[in-house]
DNA sequence: CGTTGATTTGAATATCCTCAACGTGCGTGG
DNA sequence: CCACGCACGTTGAGGATATTCAAATCAACG
C-alpha cells in the first residue's frame, strides 16, 4: 500500500515561534490575557517543520503529553486497520489543534501527516493544564476547543452515515472553504493539497467516484477546477445539494 | 417522521444522588480524592429520571453549562437535518458522559433521548471547571474523558467510512458488549434497547439490511437472538469479521 | 522524452436500498 | 377473552448507487 511515512521532523530554530501567534489567535487557537503572554513561552516550546508526506507524530498506545497547532500548511490524520485499509479522519488547516484525542492511553494509533511543506507548534499539555489552572479563560478555551472538535466529528458522522456521494462532496468543499475563510484565507479560490484518493477516503468513497463528481460539478458550473486548483463559482448551487443540520 | 420527543423530565428527589457514585466510579466517570468527596455535591446537583422515548436535553445554538452522566438505563444522541433525515451519533450506557460537545456555542442541535426508563446525573460544568482548577487529577480526568470520547467518534468514522455492512454490525455488537462489560454488566447476554431502525441509523444502513444481517449471524451460529435479547455465542467468529485498528 | 504517479473516463458488477408483503407481539377496546 | 390496530420486525424481488476493473490521458520530473 502506502509507504510508511517518514519521521524526519526538524525543529525550525532554537528560538520560540513568533509572538504574533501568542497575542492574536492567528495560528494558535489559544491565547492568554496580554499581561500573561509571557507564559505562552512555557507552553509552546518549539515549532516543527514537516515536509510533504512526512509524519508529524504518531499517537499510539501510550498517552501523549503534546498537542500540535497548525501554523503553516495542512495535515491529514489517518487510522490504519490491521488488514491494510486506511481511513482519513480529517484535514487540518492553520489555526486548528491536532492530537487532542491522545491525552488518554489505550487507543488506536493515528498518524498525522503533512500534505505539503508545513509547520506546527508543539504544545506541552502538562504546562497547558498547569496554566489553565491559573487562568480560567484558558481552561474554558481549551474545553471549547475540544467541544468544537467533537462537534466536527459528529458532523462527519452525519455526512458518512446519512448523505449520498454528491452531498458528501458538496459538504466537504463548502466546509473546507469555510474553515479557510475563518482563518482569513481565500474562501472561493483555494488549493486542494490532498489527492483524490485522500478526499475519497475521508468521505468514505472511492477515488473514481470523487473524480466523476468533481467533473460533474464542473460541467454544472458549480466549480472551476484544474487538478488541484479549485474555484467555487456557484456557492448557492453547491449549498442547494446539501441539507444543513438543524440548530 | 418521528414525533417530537417529549421533555417531561423529573428530578428524582430533592436529595443528592447516592454517595457511592462519588467514591467508586461506578456510574459517574469522574471522582475526587476521598477527603474531597464532599465537593462532589456541588458539582452534581441532581439526578434526572427520564421515561422511554423522552428527551433528557437538547443541545442547541446556545452553549450549555451542563453535562450528564448515565446512571441507569441507556440513551441515544441524534442530529436532524433540515430535510427530515436523522442520524444517530451514538448510544450511551451507564458510566458514560453526555453533552461534552456542547460546551461551545454555535453548533448543530443534538437531542439526547432515553431508550428505556433511565436516570442521569446532571453535572454543572462551571462547578466542575472550578473544582478542576483545585484538583489536578479531576482536571486530567476530564481531559481524558474528552479524549476518550473523541477517540470513540473516530472509531465510528472508520466504521462508517471503510467497513461494509457486515463488518459495521459486527463491530457494533462487539463494541457495545465491550462497553457494558467495562461497567460490570454482562457482556455475552444483553438487551438491545434500541430498535432495528436506530441501529441502522447509527451504522449508516437501513433497517432491512440490519435485520438481514442479524438473521445471517444467527444462522451462522455467531449469535442467538430473539428480537431484543441478544447472546453472543461465538465471539471469535464475530471478531473474525472485523479487522481491528492498528495500535 | 520516457517514466512514474495522479487523474479521468468507461463498462460491468456488487452491495445495499427501495418497495412491498407478511409476521409477531402487545395493548386497547369491544 | 378475543379481535383489532399498531408498531416493530422479517423476508423477498427488483433496482439504483457506488465500486471494481481496465484503459487512456495528463502532469511532473529526471
Coordinates of C-alpha atoms (C1' of nucleotides) in Angstrom, one line a residue:
Chain A
X1 CA 0.0 0.0 0.0
X2 CA 1.3 3.4 1.0
X3 CA 4.9 3.7 2.1
X4 CA 5.3 4.2 5.8
X5 CA 5.5 7.9 6.4
X6 CA 9.0 9.2 7.2
X7 CA 9.5 10.8 10.6
X8 CA 12.2 13.3 9.7
X9 CA 10.8 16.3 11.5
X10 CA 13.0 19.3 12.1
X11 CA 12.8 21.9 14.8
X12 CA 12.5 25.1 12.9
X13 CA 15.0 27.0 15.1
X14 CA 16.2 27.2 18.6
X15 CA 14.1 30.3 19.3
X16 CA 10.4 30.2 20.1
X17 CA 7.8 30.8 17.5
X18 CA 6.6 34.3 16.7
X19 CA 5.0 36.3 19.4
X20 CA 2.3 37.3 17.0
X21 CA 0.9 33.8 17.5
X22 CA 0.5 34.3 21.2
X23 CA -1.3 37.5 21.0
X24 CA -3.7 37.2 18.1
X25 CA -5.2 33.8 17.6
X26 CA -4.0 33.8 14.1
X27 CA -2.3 30.5 14.1
X28 CA -2.6 29.3 17.7
X29 CA -6.2 28.7 18.8
X30 CA -5.5 29.6 22.4
X31 CA -4.5 32.9 24.0
X32 CA -3.7 34.4 27.4
X33 CA -4.6 37.8 28.6
X34 CA -2.0 40.4 27.4
X35 CA -0.2 40.6 30.7
X36 CA 0.3 36.9 30.8
X37 CA 1.6 36.3 27.3
X38 CA 5.0 35.6 28.6
X39 CA 3.7 32.3 30.0
X40 CA 3.0 31.1 26.5
X41 CA 6.7 30.5 26.1
X42 CA 6.4 27.8 28.7
X43 CA 3.5 26.2 26.9
X44 CA 4.6 26.3 23.3
X45 CA 8.2 25.2 23.3
X46 CA 9.0 24.8 19.7
X47 CA 7.9 24.9 16.1
X48 CA 8.3 21.9 13.9
X49 CA 8.8 21.9 10.2
X50 CA 7.5 18.9 8.3
X51 CA 8.0 18.0 4.7
X52 CA 5.2 16.9 2.3
X53 CA 4.2 13.3 3.1
X54 CA 6.2 13.2 6.4
X55 CA 4.7 12.3 9.7
X56 CA 4.5 15.0 12.4
X57 CA 3.6 12.4 15.0
X58 CA 2.0 9.1 15.6
X59 CA -0.2 8.8 18.5
X60 CA -0.2 5.3 19.8
X61 CA -0.8 3.0 22.7
X62 CA 0.8 5.4 25.2
X63 CA -0.8 8.7 26.2
X64 CA 1.0 11.6 24.7
X65 CA 1.6 14.8 26.6
X66 CA 1.8 17.0 23.5
X67 CA -0.7 18.5 21.1
X68 CA 0.1 20.5 18.0
X69 CA -1.3 23.6 16.4
X70 CA -1.1 24.0 12.6
X71 CA 1.0 27.1 11.9
X72 CA 1.5 26.9 8.2
X73 CA 0.4 24.4 5.6
X74 CA -2.0 21.5 6.1
X75 CA -2.1 18.0 7.6
X76 CA -4.3 14.8 7.5
X77 CA -4.9 12.4 10.3
X78 CA -5.3 8.8 9.4
X79 CA -6.0 5.5 11.0
X80 CA -5.0 2.1 9.7
X81 CA -6.7 -1.2 10.2
X82 CA -4.6 -4.3 10.6
X83 CA -5.7 -5.6 7.2
X84 CA -4.3 -2.6 5.4
X85 CA -7.3 -0.4 4.9
X86 CA -7.0 3.2 5.9
X87 CA -9.4 5.9 6.8
X88 CA -8.6 9.6 6.8
X89 CA -10.3 11.2 9.8
X90 CA -9.8 14.8 8.9
X91 CA -7.8 17.5 7.4
X92 CA -6.2 20.3 9.4
X93 CA -5.6 23.9 8.3
X94 CA -3.8 26.7 10.1
X95 CA -5.2 27.5 13.5
X96 CA -6.5 24.1 14.2
X97 CA -5.3 21.8 17.1
X98 CA -4.2 18.2 16.5
X99 CA -3.8 15.4 18.9
X100 CA -6.5 16.2 21.4
X101 CA -7.7 12.6 21.2
X102 CA -4.4 11.3 22.6
X103 CA -4.5 12.6 26.1
X104 CA -5.8 9.2 27.0
X105 CA -3.9 6.0 26.5
X106 CA -5.0 2.6 25.3
X107 CA -6.4 3.6 21.9
X108 CA -5.8 3.1 18.2
X109 CA -2.9 4.7 16.5
X110 CA -3.3 7.8 14.4
X111 CA -0.7 9.2 12.0
X112 CA -0.7 12.9 11.4
X113 CA 1.0 13.6 8.1
X114 CA 1.8 16.8 6.3
X115 CA 0.0 17.4 2.9
X116 CA 2.6 19.9 1.9
X117 CA 5.6 21.7 3.4
X118 CA 4.1 22.7 6.8
X119 CA 4.8 24.0 10.2
X120 CA 3.2 23.1 13.6
X121 CA 3.6 24.5 17.1
X122 CA 4.2 21.9 19.7
X123 CA 2.2 22.5 22.8
X124 CA 3.1 20.8 26.1
X125 CA -0.1 19.5 27.6
X126 CA 1.3 19.4 31.2
X127 CA 2.2 23.1 31.0
X128 CA -1.1 23.9 29.3
X129 CA -3.1 22.2 32.1
X130 CA -0.9 23.9 34.7
X131 CA -1.6 27.3 33.1
X132 CA -5.3 26.5 32.7
X133 CA -5.5 26.1 36.5
X134 CA -4.4 29.7 37.0
X135 CA -6.2 31.3 34.0
X136 CA -9.8 30.3 33.8
X137 CA -10.3 31.8 30.4
X138 CA -7.6 29.4 29.1
X139 CA -9.2 26.5 30.7
X140 CA -12.5 27.4 29.1
X141 CA -10.9 27.9 25.7
X142 CA -9.4 24.5 25.9
X143 CA -12.8 22.9 26.7
X144 CA -14.4 24.9 23.9
X145 CA -11.7 23.6 21.5
X146 CA -12.4 20.0 22.5
X147 CA -16.1 20.6 22.2
X148 CA -15.7 22.1 18.8
X149 CA -13.6 19.2 17.7
X150 CA -16.2 16.8 18.9
X151 CA -18.9 18.7 17.1
X152 CA -16.9 18.5 13.9
X153 CA -16.5 14.7 14.3
X154 CA -20.3 14.5 14.7
X155 CA -20.8 16.4 11.5
X156 CA -18.5 14.0 9.7
X157 CA -20.6 11.2 11.2
X158 CA -23.7 12.6 9.8
X159 CA -22.1 13.0 6.4
X160 CA -20.8 9.5 6.3
X161 CA -23.9 7.9 7.6
X162 CA -26.8 9.8 6.0
X163 CA -25.6 11.5 2.8
X164 CA -25.1 10.3 -0.7
X165 CA -21.8 10.8 -2.6
X166 CA -22.9 14.0 -4.2
X167 CA -23.9 15.6 -0.9
X168 CA -20.8 14.3 0.9
X169 CA -18.5 16.0 -1.6
X170 CA -20.5 19.3 -1.7
X171 CA -20.4 19.4 2.1
X172 CA -16.7 18.8 2.1
X173 CA -16.0 21.6 -0.4
X174 CA -18.1 24.1 1.4
X175 CA -16.9 23.2 4.9
X176 CA -13.2 23.2 3.8
X177 CA -13.7 26.6 2.2
X178 CA -15.4 27.9 5.3
X179 CA -12.6 26.8 7.5
X180 CA -10.0 28.6 5.4
X181 CA -12.2 31.7 5.4
X182 CA -12.4 31.5 9.2
X183 CA -8.6 31.9 9.2
X184 CA -8.6 34.8 6.8
X185 CA -7.6 32.8 3.8
X186 CA -9.5 32.9 0.5
X187 CA -12.7 31.1 0.6
X188 CA -13.5 30.9 -3.1
X189 CA -10.1 30.2 -4.6
X190 CA -8.1 27.5 -2.9
X191 CA -5.7 24.6 -3.4
X192 CA -6.7 21.1 -2.6
X193 CA -3.4 19.8 -1.3
X194 CA -4.8 16.3 -0.8
X195 CA -5.1 13.7 -3.6
X196 CA -8.4 12.5 -4.9
X197 CA -7.8 9.3 -3.1
X198 CA -7.4 11.1 0.2
X199 CA -10.6 13.1 -0.3
X200 CA -12.3 9.8 -1.2
X201 CA -11.0 8.1 2.0
X202 CA -12.2 10.9 4.1
X203 CA -15.6 10.8 2.5
X204 CA -16.0 7.0 2.5
X205 CA -15.9 6.8 -1.2
X206 CA -13.5 5.8 -4.0
X207 CA -11.2 8.0 -5.9
X208 CA -13.2 7.4 -9.1
X209 CA -16.4 8.5 -7.6
X210 CA -14.9 11.7 -6.3
X211 CA -13.3 12.4 -9.7
X212 CA -16.6 11.8 -11.5
X213 CA -18.5 14.1 -9.1
X214 CA -15.9 16.8 -9.4
X215 CA -16.2 16.6 -13.2
X216 CA -20.0 16.8 -12.9
X217 CA -19.8 19.8 -10.6
X218 CA -17.5 21.4 -13.1
X219 CA -19.9 20.7 -16.0
X220 CA -22.8 22.1 -14.0
X221 CA -20.9 25.3 -13.4
X222 CA -20.7 24.9 -9.7
X223 CA -16.9 25.0 -9.6
X224 CA -13.9 25.6 -11.8
X225 CA -11.1 23.1 -11.3
X226 CA -7.8 22.3 -12.8
X227 CA -6.5 19.3 -11.0
X228 CA -5.7 20.9 -7.5
X229 CA -6.7 24.5 -8.0
X230 CA -10.4 25.0 -7.1
X231 CA -12.7 27.9 -7.5
X232 CA -16.2 27.9 -6.1
X233 CA -18.1 29.7 -8.7
X234 CA -21.6 29.0 -7.5
X235 CA -21.8 28.7 -3.8
X236 CA -25.6 28.8 -3.8
X237 CA -25.7 25.9 -6.3
X238 CA -23.4 23.8 -4.1
X239 CA -25.4 24.7 -1.0
X240 CA -28.5 23.5 -2.7
X241 CA -27.1 20.0 -2.8
X242 CA -26.9 19.7 1.0
X243 CA -29.4 19.9 3.8
X244 CA -27.9 21.8 6.7
X245 CA -28.2 20.3 10.2
X246 CA -30.9 21.7 12.5
X247 CA -29.7 24.2 15.0
Chain B
X1 CA -41.5 11.4 10.7
X2 CA -40.8 10.8 14.3
X3 CA -42.9 12.6 16.9
X4 CA -41.0 15.3 18.7
X5 CA -39.6 13.8 21.9
X6 CA -41.4 14.9 25.0
X7 CA -39.5 16.9 27.6
X8 CA -41.1 15.7 30.7
X9 CA -38.1 15.1 32.9
X10 CA -38.4 14.7 36.6
X11 CA -35.9 15.3 39.3
X12 CA -35.7 12.1 41.1
X13 CA -35.8 13.6 44.6
X14 CA -34.6 16.6 46.4
X15 CA -31.6 14.9 47.8
X16 CA -28.4 14.3 46.0
X17 CA -27.6 11.1 44.2
X18 CA -26.0 8.3 46.1
X19 CA -22.6 8.8 47.5
X20 CA -21.5 5.5 46.1
X21 CA -21.3 7.3 42.8
X22 CA -18.9 9.8 44.1
X23 CA -16.5 7.4 45.5
X24 CA -16.3 4.5 43.1
X25 CA -16.6 5.4 39.5
X26 CA -19.5 3.0 39.1
X27 CA -21.9 5.4 37.5
X28 CA -20.1 8.7 37.4
X29 CA -16.9 8.7 35.4
X30 CA -15.2 11.3 37.5
X31 CA -14.0 11.1 41.1
X32 CA -12.3 13.2 43.6
X33 CA -9.8 12.0 46.3
X34 CA -11.5 10.6 49.4
X35 CA -11.0 13.7 51.5
X36 CA -12.7 15.9 48.9
X37 CA -15.7 13.9 48.0
X38 CA -17.8 16.4 49.8
X39 CA -17.2 18.8 46.9
X40 CA -19.0 16.4 44.5
X41 CA -22.2 17.6 46.0
X42 CA -21.6 21.0 44.5
X43 CA -20.8 19.6 41.1
X44 CA -23.6 17.0 40.7
X45 CA -26.7 18.7 41.8
X46 CA -29.4 16.4 40.9
X47 CA -30.4 13.1 39.3
X48 CA -33.0 13.2 36.5
X49 CA -35.4 10.4 35.7
X50 CA -36.4 10.1 32.0
X51 CA -39.1 7.9 30.5
X52 CA -38.6 5.8 27.4
X53 CA -38.6 8.0 24.3
X54 CA -38.3 11.2 26.3
X55 CA -35.7 13.8 25.7
X56 CA -33.2 14.4 28.5
X57 CA -31.9 17.5 26.9
X58 CA -31.5 19.2 23.6
X59 CA -28.2 21.0 23.0
X60 CA -28.7 23.9 20.7
X61 CA -27.3 27.1 19.4
X62 CA -26.5 28.3 22.9
X63 CA -23.7 26.8 24.9
X64 CA -24.8 24.7 27.7
X65 CA -23.3 24.6 31.2
X66 CA -24.4 21.1 32.0
X67 CA -23.2 17.7 31.1
X68 CA -24.9 14.4 32.1
X69 CA -23.7 11.1 33.2
X70 CA -25.8 8.0 32.6
X71 CA -26.7 6.5 35.9
X72 CA -29.2 3.8 35.0
X73 CA -30.6 2.8 31.6
X74 CA -29.4 4.0 28.2
X75 CA -29.7 6.9 25.8
X76 CA -29.2 7.8 22.2
X77 CA -27.9 11.1 20.8
X78 CA -29.3 12.1 17.4
X79 CA -29.0 15.0 14.9
X80 CA -31.6 16.1 12.5
X81 CA -31.1 17.7 9.1
X82 CA -33.5 20.3 7.9
X83 CA -34.9 18.0 5.3
X84 CA -36.0 15.5 7.9
X85 CA -33.3 12.9 7.8
X86 CA -31.8 11.9 11.1
X87 CA -28.5 10.3 12.2
X88 CA -27.9 8.6 15.5
X89 CA -24.5 9.6 16.7
X90 CA -24.1 7.1 19.5
X91 CA -25.6 5.2 22.3
X92 CA -24.8 5.8 25.9
X93 CA -24.7 3.2 28.7
X94 CA -24.1 3.7 32.5
X95 CA -20.9 5.5 33.4
X96 CA -20.7 7.5 30.2
X97 CA -20.8 11.2 29.9
X98 CA -23.1 13.0 27.5
X99 CA -23.1 16.6 26.3
X100 CA -19.4 17.2 26.2
X101 CA -19.8 18.6 22.7
X102 CA -22.0 21.4 23.9
X103 CA -19.5 23.4 25.9
X104 CA -19.1 25.6 22.9
X105 CA -22.0 27.5 21.2
X106 CA -22.9 27.9 17.6
X107 CA -23.3 24.4 16.5
X108 CA -25.9 21.9 15.3
X109 CA -28.6 20.7 17.7
X110 CA -28.4 17.3 19.2
X111 CA -31.2 15.5 21.0
X112 CA -30.4 13.1 23.8
X113 CA -33.3 10.6 24.2
X114 CA -33.8 7.7 26.7
X115 CA -34.1 4.3 25.1
X116 CA -35.8 3.0 28.2
X117 CA -36.7 4.2 31.7
X118 CA -33.4 5.8 32.7
X119 CA -31.6 8.1 35.1
X120 CA -28.8 10.6 34.6
X121 CA -26.8 12.8 36.9
X122 CA -26.7 16.4 36.0
X123 CA -23.2 17.9 36.3
X124 CA -22.7 21.6 36.4
X125 CA -19.8 22.5 34.2
X126 CA -19.0 25.7 35.9
X127 CA -18.6 24.0 39.2
X128 CA -16.7 21.2 37.5
X129 CA -14.2 23.6 35.9
X130 CA -13.9 25.4 39.2
X131 CA -13.1 22.1 41.1
X132 CA -10.8 21.1 38.3
X133 CA -8.7 24.1 39.0
X134 CA -8.1 23.0 42.5
X135 CA -7.8 19.3 41.9
X136 CA -5.4 18.5 39.1
X137 CA -6.5 14.8 38.9
X138 CA -10.0 15.9 38.2
X139 CA -8.8 18.2 35.5
X140 CA -6.9 15.4 33.9
X141 CA -9.8 13.0 34.2
X142 CA -11.9 15.5 32.4
X143 CA -9.4 15.8 29.6
X144 CA -9.1 12.1 29.4
X145 CA -12.8 11.7 29.1
X146 CA -13.0 14.2 26.2
X147 CA -10.1 12.5 24.6
X148 CA -11.8 9.1 25.0
X149 CA -15.0 10.5 23.5
X150 CA -13.1 11.8 20.6
X151 CA -11.3 8.5 20.0
X152 CA -14.7 6.8 20.0
X153 CA -16.0 9.2 17.4
X154 CA -13.0 8.4 15.3
X155 CA -13.7 4.7 15.5
X156 CA -17.2 5.4 14.3
X157 CA -15.8 7.4 11.5
X158 CA -13.7 4.4 10.4
X159 CA -16.6 2.1 10.7
X160 CA -18.8 4.3 8.5
X161 CA -16.2 5.2 6.0
X162 CA -14.3 2.0 5.5
X163 CA -16.4 -1.0 6.5
X164 CA -19.1 -3.0 4.7
X165 CA -22.4 -3.6 6.3
X166 CA -21.4 -6.9 7.8
X167 CA -18.3 -5.6 9.4
X168 CA -20.1 -2.5 10.7
X169 CA -22.7 -4.5 12.5
X170 CA -20.2 -7.0 13.9
X171 CA -18.1 -4.1 15.2
X172 CA -21.2 -2.5 16.8
X173 CA -22.2 -5.7 18.6
X174 CA -18.7 -6.4 20.0
X175 CA -18.1 -2.8 20.9
X176 CA -21.5 -2.4 22.7
X177 CA -20.9 -5.6 24.6
X178 CA -17.4 -4.5 25.5
X179 CA -18.7 -1.2 26.9
X180 CA -21.3 -3.0 29.1
X181 CA -18.6 -5.3 30.3
X182 CA -16.4 -2.3 31.3
X183 CA -19.2 -1.3 33.6
X184 CA -19.5 -4.7 35.2
X185 CA -22.6 -5.7 33.2
X186 CA -23.0 -8.9 31.3
X187 CA -21.0 -8.9 28.1
X188 CA -22.5 -12.0 26.5
X189 CA -26.2 -11.7 27.3
X190 CA -27.6 -8.3 26.8
X191 CA -30.7 -6.4 25.7
X192 CA -30.7 -4.2 22.7
X193 CA -33.0 -1.4 23.9
X194 CA -32.8 0.4 20.5
X195 CA -34.9 -0.5 17.5
X196 CA -33.5 -2.0 14.3
X197 CA -34.0 1.4 12.7
X198 CA -32.0 3.1 15.4
X199 CA -29.1 0.6 15.0
X200 CA -29.3 1.1 11.2
X201 CA -29.2 4.9 11.5
X202 CA -26.2 4.7 13.7
X203 CA -24.4 2.3 11.3
X204 CA -25.4 4.3 8.2
X205 CA -27.5 1.4 6.9
X206 CA -31.2 0.6 6.5
X207 CA -33.4 -1.3 8.9
X208 CA -33.8 -4.1 6.4
X209 CA -30.0 -4.6 6.0
X210 CA -29.5 -4.8 9.7
X211 CA -32.3 -7.3 10.1
X212 CA -31.0 -9.5 7.3
X213 CA -27.5 -9.4 8.8
X214 CA -28.7 -10.3 12.3
X215 CA -30.6 -13.2 10.8
X216 CA -27.5 -14.3 9.0
X217 CA -25.3 -14.0 12.1
X218 CA -27.9 -16.2 13.8
X219 CA -27.9 -18.8 11.0
X220 CA -24.1 -18.9 11.2
X221 CA -24.2 -19.5 14.9
X222 CA -22.5 -16.3 15.9
X223 CA -25.3 -15.0 18.0
X224 CA -28.6 -16.1 19.5
X225 CA -31.3 -13.5 19.1
X226 CA -35.0 -13.2 19.9
X227 CA -36.0 -9.7 18.9
X228 CA -34.2 -7.6 21.5
X229 CA -32.5 -10.3 23.6
X230 CA -29.0 -11.0 22.3
X231 CA -26.5 -13.6 23.2
X232 CA -23.0 -13.6 21.7
X233 CA -22.4 -17.3 21.3
X234 CA -19.2 -17.1 19.1
X235 CA -17.2 -14.1 20.0
X236 CA -14.3 -15.4 17.9
X237 CA -16.5 -15.8 14.9
X238 CA -17.7 -12.3 15.2
X239 CA -14.3 -10.9 15.7
X240 CA -13.1 -12.7 12.6
X241 CA -15.4 -10.4 10.6
X242 CA -13.6 -7.3 11.6
X243 CA -10.1 -6.0 11.2
X244 CA -9.0 -4.2 14.4
X245 CA -7.4 -0.8 14.1
X246 CA -3.6 -0.6 14.5
X247 CA -2.4 0.4 17.8
Chain C
dC1 C1' 11.4 12.1 -24.0
dG2 C1' 10.3 8.4 -21.4
dT3 C1' 9.0 7.1 -16.8
dT4 C1' 6.2 7.5 -12.9
dG5 C1' 2.3 8.7 -10.3
dA6 C1' -2.2 11.0 -10.3
dT7 C1' -6.4 11.7 -12.6
dT8 C1' -10.1 10.9 -15.8
dT9 C1' -13.4 8.2 -18.1
dG10 C1' -15.9 3.9 -19.5
dA11 C1' -18.2 -0.7 -18.8
dA12 C1' -19.5 -4.4 -15.9
dT13 C1' -20.6 -5.8 -11.3
dA14 C1' -21.8 -5.9 -6.4
dT15 C1' -23.6 -4.1 -2.4
dC16 C1' -27.0 -2.0 -0.4
dC17 C1' -31.5 0.4 -0.9
dT18 C1' -36.4 0.8 -2.1
dC19 C1' -40.7 -1.0 -2.3
dA20 C1' -43.8 -4.3 -0.8
dA21 C1' -45.8 -8.1 1.6
dC22 C1' -46.1 -10.7 5.6
dG23 C1' -45.3 -12.0 10.5
dT24 C1' -45.2 -11.0 15.6
dG25 C1' -46.0 -9.0 20.0
dC26 C1' -48.7 -6.1 22.7
dG27 C1' -52.0 -3.0 24.4
dT28 C1' -56.8 -1.5 23.9
dG29 C1' -61.5 -1.7 23.5
dG30 C1' -65.4 -4.3 22.3
Chain D
dC1 C1' -61.5 -13.1 26.4
dC2 C1' -60.8 -12.2 21.8
dA3 C1' -60.4 -9.2 17.9
dC4 C1' -58.4 -5.4 16.3
dG5 C1' -54.9 -1.9 15.4
dC6 C1' -50.4 -0.5 15.6
dA7 C1' -45.5 -0.5 15.9
dC8 C1' -41.8 -3.2 15.1
dG9 C1' -39.5 -6.8 12.6
dT10 C1' -38.6 -10.2 8.8
dT11 C1' -38.1 -11.6 4.2
dG12 C1' -38.2 -11.3 -0.9
dA13 C1' -37.6 -9.1 -5.6
dG14 C1' -36.0 -5.6 -8.3
dG15 C1' -33.4 -1.5 -9.0
dA16 C1' -30.0 2.3 -8.1
dT17 C1' -25.8 4.0 -6.5
dA18 C1' -21.2 3.4 -6.0
dT19 C1' -17.4 0.0 -6.6
dT20 C1' -14.2 -2.7 -9.2
dC21 C1' -11.6 -3.4 -13.1
dA22 C1' -9.4 -1.6 -17.0
dA23 C1' -7.6 1.7 -20.2
dA24 C1' -6.5 6.2 -21.7
dT25 C1' -4.9 10.9 -20.5
dC26 C1' -2.2 14.3 -18.2
dA27 C1' 1.4 16.4 -15.3
dA28 C1' 5.8 16.5 -13.1
dC29 C1' 10.4 15.4 -13.3
dG30 C1' 14.7 13.2 -14.2

